[in-house]
Amino acid sequence: MKATAENRYAPQGPKGSWLSGNLMEYRQDPVGFLTELQKDYGGVAQIRFGPQKMYVIYDPILLKEVLLTKQEHFIKLKAFKEARLFVGDGVATSTGEKHKRVRKLMQPYFTRAHIQTYAEQMVQIVNDELERWLPGERRILTEDISNITFAVIAKTLFSLEDDGYARAIREPYELINRMCSERMRSLLPVPLFISTAKNRAYKTALNELDQAVYAILQQRKNNPEQGAGDLLSVLLSAKDDSGAGMTDQELRDELMIIFIAGHETSANVLSWAFSYILQQPEVEEKLYEEWDRVLGGSDPTDTTYMQLTYTQNVLREAMRLRSPSFFTGRSATADVEIGHITVKKGQSILFSPYAIHQNPEYFPDPLSFIPERFENDLLKRIPQFAYIPFGGGPRGCIGNHFAMMEMVIALCMIGQRYRLILAPAHPPIEMEALMTLRPKHGIQVIVNSR
Ligand code: HEM
């Protein structure tokens, strides 16, 4: 195209089909599509899903404008409306004053200082899980780890012990996760009022999920003395400026988002981390060396976990290569200049932490698993938004310190107790891009005593 004053800076992108634009390529392989775009078009690309034109931003300088300096002109991606069916309008999806109020309410529960009070409970939960493992058996590590991360959220934030809640939430969520991802990638998802077998199954699962969360709320309302001072009690007693408390629907939405955002992401990172560790003996050796040196066989504590710097770097590298939040996005609420492009009111921007983390300028040999790359303050030497597993700005992950602590604790406790090997005849370890990025067939291991 000949450069003119109008199009000189117009970001380019793949042509796609006249009707669906680039949707088919995206549907077939969302992660591959978003990664290739960066290689072909650099810092920003333009794509089209049906009639909707969008920008995909990779340049950390531009991303900083979207997520931080001009963030007031953006809301969460409009395409997430499908996900709102089950997450509702909680802290991860709400906008404006409502978002600010709830985020402020929740923030004290996620500060670096406060999460340390959860360390003992986390250790206890991991110990309980490991008690069930038998040397020599084959286990689906991914499921065991999800048990841990779910129980951690349930216990630390909502004072729930009974794993009946975990089943009641996780079982319907499995189907919802799949259906929701499928519908988000469809140009015209079949409206839910049309009674297809898939729609009926989806609606049943949505209903079951609702019932499970409402049951937790009801149980606490009946026993308000339980869990005094936990996050649930604060949500239950919160009042807005007019003195009104949250409705049941609002409470349900906040609980739901914490359960969903809080357990699956950490479980995926831990599973991916093990998949690399078990295939790279030199990483495993360095981990054992660190655990022996710092912990000497003891369980980690609220202070020793911070000294496990190599363990943290292993997790950072797993999040770089397999960012669970493989894409997210924003929609503009007004015309706004981002670098040299004008994003029109209503237009959407996508960004992919997964793809951004593969920029060789900041991460040489980007496809290799090299935890050492994070040494010597790498994150201070690269642009602020070049490494964004937890997003960034005021809508960045509220649970980043929480997740890091629980992942370090779980990783070193599993590794100190058992020597894992990948199970024989393991299915290929492939990515499955649903709402988050997870290992398609799970990670299966043989558990040996250390
Ligand atoms: C390794 C684990 C985790 C990863 C990789 C992760 C990733 C992310 C990312 C990328 C975002 C921002 C999305 C965007 O900008 O559109 C986010 C937001 C969020 N995360 Fe996490 N997360 C993790 C763990 C957790 C945990 C443990 C919790 C809670 C216990 C949590 C709760 C949330 C919430 C509530 C938001 C929305 C924040 C807002 O919009 O104000 N996450 N997370």
PDB file of N, CA, C and O and ligand atoms in Angstrom, residues 67 76 80 91-92 99 103 110 153 157 257-258 261-262 265-266 269 319 324-325 328-330 351 388-391 394-399 402-403 406-407, ligand 1:
ATOM      1  N   LEU A  67      -2.966   0.307  29.666  1.00  0.00           N
ATOM      2  CA  LEU A  67      -3.220  -0.275  30.992  1.00  0.00           C
ATOM      3  C   LEU A  67      -2.973   0.698  32.142  1.00  0.00           C
ATOM      4  O   LEU A  67      -3.470   0.490  33.239  1.00  0.00           O
ATOM      5  N   LYS A  76     -13.092  -3.247  30.466  1.00  0.00           N
ATOM      6  CA  LYS A  76     -12.735  -4.611  30.072  1.00  0.00           C
ATOM      7  C   LYS A  76     -13.373  -4.940  28.724  1.00  0.00           C
ATOM      8  O   LYS A  76     -14.470  -4.470  28.404  1.00  0.00           O
ATOM      9  N   PHE A  80     -15.992 -10.001  26.425  1.00  0.00           N
ATOM     10  CA  PHE A  80     -16.092 -10.815  27.642  1.00  0.00           C
ATOM     11  C   PHE A  80     -17.539 -10.933  28.127  1.00  0.00           C
ATOM     12  O   PHE A  80     -17.790 -11.508  29.176  1.00  0.00           O
ATOM     13  N   VAL A  91     -15.536  -7.986  40.560  1.00  0.00           N
ATOM     14  CA  VAL A  91     -14.395  -7.066  40.515  1.00  0.00           C
ATOM     15  C   VAL A  91     -13.567  -7.183  39.220  1.00  0.00           C
ATOM     16  O   VAL A  91     -12.953  -6.213  38.794  1.00  0.00           O
ATOM     17  N   ALA A  92     -13.592  -8.337  38.560  1.00  0.00           N
ATOM     18  CA  ALA A  92     -12.771  -8.469  37.351  1.00  0.00           C
ATOM     19  C   ALA A  92     -13.479  -7.933  36.107  1.00  0.00           C
ATOM     20  O   ALA A  92     -12.835  -7.733  35.077  1.00  0.00           O
ATOM     21  N   HIS A  99     -16.332  -0.808  40.461  1.00  0.00           N
ATOM     22  CA  HIS A  99     -15.078  -1.559  40.490  1.00  0.00           C
ATOM     23  C   HIS A  99     -14.141  -1.003  41.561  1.00  0.00           C
ATOM     24  O   HIS A  99     -13.566  -1.745  42.352  1.00  0.00           O
ATOM     25  N   ARG A 103     -12.757  -3.182  44.681  1.00  0.00           N
ATOM     26  CA  ARG A 103     -11.312  -3.445  44.666  1.00  0.00           C
ATOM     27  C   ARG A 103     -10.679  -2.917  45.966  1.00  0.00           C
ATOM     28  O   ARG A 103      -9.828  -3.567  46.557  1.00  0.00           O
ATOM     29  N   PHE A 110      -4.981  -8.823  50.134  1.00  0.00           N
ATOM     30  CA  PHE A 110      -4.015  -9.324  49.158  1.00  0.00           C
ATOM     31  C   PHE A 110      -2.672  -8.603  49.238  1.00  0.00           C
ATOM     32  O   PHE A 110      -1.845  -8.764  48.355  1.00  0.00           O
ATOM     33  N   ILE A 153      -7.944 -21.096  48.259  1.00  0.00           N
ATOM     34  CA  ILE A 153      -8.863 -19.952  48.165  1.00  0.00           C
ATOM     35  C   ILE A 153     -10.005 -20.131  49.166  1.00  0.00           C
ATOM     36  O   ILE A 153     -10.347 -19.218  49.929  1.00  0.00           O
ATOM     37  N   LEU A 157      -9.657 -17.308  52.202  1.00  0.00           N
ATOM     38  CA  LEU A 157     -10.472 -16.117  51.968  1.00  0.00           C
ATOM     39  C   LEU A 157     -11.911 -16.278  52.445  1.00  0.00           C
ATOM     40  O   LEU A 157     -12.572 -15.308  52.790  1.00  0.00           O
ATOM     41  N   ILE A 257     -15.933 -14.752  41.056  1.00  0.00           N
ATOM     42  CA  ILE A 257     -14.726 -14.334  40.343  1.00  0.00           C
ATOM     43  C   ILE A 257     -13.473 -14.717  41.138  1.00  0.00           C
ATOM     44  O   ILE A 257     -12.461 -15.119  40.565  1.00  0.00           O
ATOM     45  N   ILE A 258     -13.552 -14.612  42.449  1.00  0.00           N
ATOM     46  CA  ILE A 258     -12.373 -14.978  43.243  1.00  0.00           C
ATOM     47  C   ILE A 258     -12.110 -16.488  43.127  1.00  0.00           C
ATOM     48  O   ILE A 258     -10.965 -16.927  42.947  1.00  0.00           O
ATOM     49  N   ALA A 261     -11.004 -16.949  39.141  1.00  0.00           N
ATOM     50  CA  ALA A 261      -9.719 -16.309  38.788  1.00  0.00           C
ATOM     51  C   ALA A 261      -8.605 -16.812  39.687  1.00  0.00           C
ATOM     52  O   ALA A 261      -7.453 -16.864  39.290  1.00  0.00           O
ATOM     53  N   GLY A 262      -8.982 -17.192  40.910  1.00  0.00           N
ATOM     54  CA  GLY A 262      -7.947 -17.488  41.907  1.00  0.00           C
ATOM     55  C   GLY A 262      -7.427 -18.904  41.895  1.00  0.00           C
ATOM     56  O   GLY A 262      -6.319 -19.137  42.361  1.00  0.00           O
ATOM     57  N   THR A 265      -5.802 -20.385  37.485  1.00  0.00           N
ATOM     58  CA  THR A 265      -4.563 -19.781  36.989  1.00  0.00           C
ATOM     59  C   THR A 265      -3.333 -20.347  37.705  1.00  0.00           C
ATOM     60  O   THR A 265      -2.385 -20.808  37.074  1.00  0.00           O
ATOM     61  N   SER A 266      -3.373 -20.341  39.034  1.00  0.00           N
ATOM     62  CA  SER A 266      -2.211 -20.828  39.796  1.00  0.00           C
ATOM     63  C   SER A 266      -1.992 -22.313  39.533  1.00  0.00           C
ATOM     64  O   SER A 266      -0.847 -22.773  39.437  1.00  0.00           O
ATOM     65  N   VAL A 269      -0.194 -22.717  36.219  1.00  0.00           N
ATOM     66  CA  VAL A 269       1.228 -22.346  36.257  1.00  0.00           C
ATOM     67  C   VAL A 269       2.035 -23.466  36.923  1.00  0.00           C
ATOM     68  O   VAL A 269       3.093 -23.877  36.431  1.00  0.00           O
ATOM     69  N   MET A 319       5.477 -18.897  33.892  1.00  0.00           N
ATOM     70  CA  MET A 319       4.438 -17.910  33.533  1.00  0.00           C
ATOM     71  C   MET A 319       4.816 -17.141  32.266  1.00  0.00           C
ATOM     72  O   MET A 319       3.968 -16.598  31.580  1.00  0.00           O
ATOM     73  N   PRO A 324      -1.045 -18.240  31.841  1.00  0.00           N
ATOM     74  CA  PRO A 324      -2.413 -18.788  31.825  1.00  0.00           C
ATOM     75  C   PRO A 324      -3.385 -17.818  31.169  1.00  0.00           C
ATOM     76  O   PRO A 324      -4.279 -18.222  30.437  1.00  0.00           O
ATOM     77  N   SER A 325      -3.189 -16.533  31.437  1.00  0.00           N
ATOM     78  CA  SER A 325      -4.053 -15.542  30.825  1.00  0.00           C
ATOM     79  C   SER A 325      -3.427 -15.235  29.462  1.00  0.00           C
ATOM     80  O   SER A 325      -2.666 -14.299  29.318  1.00  0.00           O
ATOM     81  N   THR A 328      -6.121 -11.031  26.787  1.00  0.00           N
ATOM     82  CA  THR A 328      -7.186 -10.270  27.432  1.00  0.00           C
ATOM     83  C   THR A 328      -7.356  -9.002  26.612  1.00  0.00           C
ATOM     84  O   THR A 328      -6.772  -8.896  25.521  1.00  0.00           O
ATOM     85  N   GLY A 329      -8.141  -8.060  27.075  1.00  0.00           N
ATOM     86  CA  GLY A 329      -8.308  -6.887  26.241  1.00  0.00           C
ATOM     87  C   GLY A 329      -9.148  -5.795  26.875  1.00  0.00           C
ATOM     88  O   GLY A 329      -9.647  -5.931  27.998  1.00  0.00           O
ATOM     89  N   ARG A 330      -9.279  -4.730  26.142  1.00  0.00           N
ATOM     90  CA  ARG A 330     -10.017  -3.561  26.606  1.00  0.00           C
ATOM     91  C   ARG A 330     -10.852  -3.001  25.461  1.00  0.00           C
ATOM     92  O   ARG A 330     -10.511  -3.191  24.295  1.00  0.00           O
ATOM     93  N   PHE A 351      -4.584  -7.895  23.876  1.00  0.00           N
ATOM     94  CA  PHE A 351      -3.150  -8.114  24.091  1.00  0.00           C
ATOM     95  C   PHE A 351      -2.951  -9.498  24.666  1.00  0.00           C
ATOM     96  O   PHE A 351      -3.803 -10.032  25.357  1.00  0.00           O
ATOM     97  N   ILE A 388       4.140  -9.503  31.601  1.00  0.00           N
ATOM     98  CA  ILE A 388       2.857  -9.143  32.223  1.00  0.00           C
ATOM     99  C   ILE A 388       1.968 -10.367  32.517  1.00  0.00           C
ATOM    100  O   ILE A 388       0.793 -10.374  32.151  1.00  0.00           O
ATOM    101  N   PRO A 389       2.517 -11.388  33.195  1.00  0.00           N
ATOM    102  CA  PRO A 389       1.644 -12.547  33.481  1.00  0.00           C
ATOM    103  C   PRO A 389       0.449 -12.149  34.333  1.00  0.00           C
ATOM    104  O   PRO A 389      -0.599 -12.779  34.272  1.00  0.00           O
ATOM    105  N   PHE A 390       0.614 -11.084  35.147  1.00  0.00           N
ATOM    106  CA  PHE A 390      -0.478 -10.632  36.005  1.00  0.00           C
ATOM    107  C   PHE A 390      -1.120  -9.358  35.462  1.00  0.00           C
ATOM    108  O   PHE A 390      -1.808  -8.643  36.198  1.00  0.00           O
ATOM    109  N   GLY A 391      -0.912  -9.057  34.183  1.00  0.00           N
ATOM    110  CA  GLY A 391      -1.438  -7.809  33.645  1.00  0.00           C
ATOM    111  C   GLY A 391      -0.701  -6.640  34.287  1.00  0.00           C
ATOM    112  O   GLY A 391       0.467  -6.760  34.669  1.00  0.00           O
ATOM    113  N   PRO A 394      -4.170  -0.375  37.236  1.00  0.00           N
ATOM    114  CA  PRO A 394      -5.201  -0.541  38.271  1.00  0.00           C
ATOM    115  C   PRO A 394      -6.082  -1.778  38.082  1.00  0.00           C
ATOM    116  O   PRO A 394      -6.754  -2.195  39.014  1.00  0.00           O
ATOM    117  N   ARG A 395      -6.073  -2.372  36.873  1.00  0.00           N
ATOM    118  CA  ARG A 395      -6.848  -3.607  36.675  1.00  0.00           C
ATOM    119  C   ARG A 395      -5.932  -4.825  36.639  1.00  0.00           C
ATOM    120  O   ARG A 395      -6.334  -5.892  36.170  1.00  0.00           O
ATOM    121  N   GLY A 396      -4.700  -4.651  37.106  1.00  0.00           N
ATOM    122  CA  GLY A 396      -3.803  -5.809  37.169  1.00  0.00           C
ATOM    123  C   GLY A 396      -4.299  -6.778  38.236  1.00  0.00           C
ATOM    124  O   GLY A 396      -5.204  -6.467  39.016  1.00  0.00           O
ATOM    125  N   CYS A 397      -3.703  -7.953  38.258  1.00  0.00           N
ATOM    126  CA  CYS A 397      -4.172  -9.022  39.143  1.00  0.00           C
ATOM    127  C   CYS A 397      -4.067  -8.625  40.614  1.00  0.00           C
ATOM    128  O   CYS A 397      -2.999  -8.245  41.081  1.00  0.00           O
ATOM    129  N   ILE A 398      -5.185  -8.755  41.315  1.00  0.00           N
ATOM    130  CA  ILE A 398      -5.173  -8.442  42.747  1.00  0.00           C
ATOM    131  C   ILE A 398      -4.464  -9.552  43.524  1.00  0.00           C
ATOM    132  O   ILE A 398      -3.946  -9.330  44.618  1.00  0.00           O
ATOM    133  N   GLY A 399      -4.419 -10.753  42.929  1.00  0.00           N
ATOM    134  CA  GLY A 399      -3.909 -11.914  43.675  1.00  0.00           C
ATOM    135  C   GLY A 399      -2.475 -12.281  43.339  1.00  0.00           C
ATOM    136  O   GLY A 399      -2.056 -13.409  43.576  1.00  0.00           O
ATOM    137  N   PHE A 402      -0.348 -13.278  46.413  1.00  0.00           N
ATOM    138  CA  PHE A 402      -1.008 -14.463  46.954  1.00  0.00           C
ATOM    139  C   PHE A 402      -0.622 -15.689  46.114  1.00  0.00           C
ATOM    140  O   PHE A 402      -0.206 -16.731  46.629  1.00  0.00           O
ATOM    141  N   ALA A 403      -0.750 -15.530  44.793  1.00  0.00           N
ATOM    142  CA  ALA A 403      -0.476 -16.656  43.885  1.00  0.00           C
ATOM    143  C   ALA A 403       0.984 -17.074  43.984  1.00  0.00           C
ATOM    144  O   ALA A 403       1.306 -18.258  44.036  1.00  0.00           O
ATOM    145  N   GLU A 406       1.584 -19.010  47.237  1.00  0.00           N
ATOM    146  CA  GLU A 406       1.024 -20.372  47.276  1.00  0.00           C
ATOM    147  C   GLU A 406       1.745 -21.284  46.287  1.00  0.00           C
ATOM    148  O   GLU A 406       1.968 -22.465  46.560  1.00  0.00           O
ATOM    149  N   MET A 407       2.170 -20.741  45.146  1.00  0.00           N
ATOM    150  CA  MET A 407       2.854 -21.590  44.166  1.00  0.00           C
ATOM    151  C   MET A 407       4.229 -22.018  44.679  1.00  0.00           C
ATOM    152  O   MET A 407       4.622 -23.167  44.518  1.00  0.00           O
TER     153      MET A 407
HETATM  154  C1  HEM B   1      -0.543 -17.411  38.662  1.00  0.00           C
HETATM  155  C2  HEM B   1      -1.747 -17.026  38.997  1.00  0.00           C
HETATM  156  C3  HEM B   1      -2.486 -15.886  38.380  1.00  0.00           C
HETATM  157  C4  HEM B   1      -2.342 -15.299  37.149  1.00  0.00           C
HETATM  158  C5  HEM B   1      -1.343 -15.659  36.060  1.00  0.00           C
HETATM  159  C6  HEM B   1      -3.319 -14.233  37.072  1.00  0.00           C
HETATM  160  C7  HEM B   1      -3.444 -13.374  35.988  1.00  0.00           C
HETATM  161  C8  HEM B   1      -4.276 -12.274  35.973  1.00  0.00           C
HETATM  162  C9  HEM B   1      -4.310 -11.272  34.931  1.00  0.00           C
HETATM  163  C10 HEM B   1      -3.438 -11.267  33.669  1.00  0.00           C
HETATM  164  C11 HEM B   1      -5.234 -10.346  35.267  1.00  0.00           C
HETATM  165  C12 HEM B   1      -5.580  -9.063  34.505  1.00  0.00           C
HETATM  166  C13 HEM B   1      -6.513  -9.317  33.365  1.00  0.00           C
HETATM  167  C14 HEM B   1      -6.731  -8.074  32.518  1.00  0.00           C
HETATM  168  O1  HEM B   1      -5.984  -7.103  32.584  1.00  0.00           O
HETATM  169  O2  HEM B   1      -7.698  -8.083  31.737  1.00  0.00           O
HETATM  170  C15 HEM B   1      -5.822 -10.767  36.526  1.00  0.00           C
HETATM  171  C16 HEM B   1      -6.819 -10.095  37.178  1.00  0.00           C
HETATM  172  C17 HEM B   1      -7.405 -10.548  38.340  1.00  0.00           C
HETATM  173  N1  HEM B   1      -6.981 -11.610  39.108  1.00  0.00           N
HETATM  174 FE1  HEM B   1      -5.449 -12.844  38.729  1.00  0.00          FE
HETATM  175  N2  HEM B   1      -4.030 -14.205  38.232  1.00  0.00           N
HETATM  176  C18 HEM B   1      -3.551 -15.183  39.063  1.00  0.00           C
HETATM  177  C19 HEM B   1      -3.983 -15.467  40.342  1.00  0.00           C
HETATM  178  C20 HEM B   1      -5.004 -14.853  40.981  1.00  0.00           C
HETATM  179  C21 HEM B   1      -5.447 -15.130  42.335  1.00  0.00           C
HETATM  180  C22 HEM B   1      -4.791 -16.154  43.265  1.00  0.00           C
HETATM  181  C23 HEM B   1      -6.523 -14.325  42.577  1.00  0.00           C
HETATM  182  C24 HEM B   1      -7.385 -14.208  43.814  1.00  0.00           C
HETATM  183  C25 HEM B   1      -7.285 -14.941  44.864  1.00  0.00           C
HETATM  184  C26 HEM B   1      -6.739 -13.536  41.390  1.00  0.00           C
HETATM  185  C27 HEM B   1      -7.750 -12.612  41.237  1.00  0.00           C
HETATM  186  C28 HEM B   1      -7.830 -11.706  40.196  1.00  0.00           C
HETATM  187  C29 HEM B   1      -8.828 -10.653  40.123  1.00  0.00           C
HETATM  188  C30 HEM B   1      -9.949 -10.405  41.120  1.00  0.00           C
HETATM  189  C31 HEM B   1      -8.553  -9.930  38.960  1.00  0.00           C
HETATM  190  C32 HEM B   1      -9.321  -8.705  38.441  1.00  0.00           C
HETATM  191  C33 HEM B   1      -8.708  -7.442  38.996  1.00  0.00           C
HETATM  192  C34 HEM B   1      -9.417  -6.162  38.554  1.00  0.00           C
HETATM  193  O3  HEM B   1      -9.956  -6.117  37.450  1.00  0.00           O
HETATM  194  O4  HEM B   1      -9.397  -5.217  39.355  1.00  0.00           O
HETATM  195  N3  HEM B   1      -5.810 -13.874  40.443  1.00  0.00           N
HETATM  196  N4  HEM B   1      -5.206 -11.928  36.938  1.00  0.00           N
END
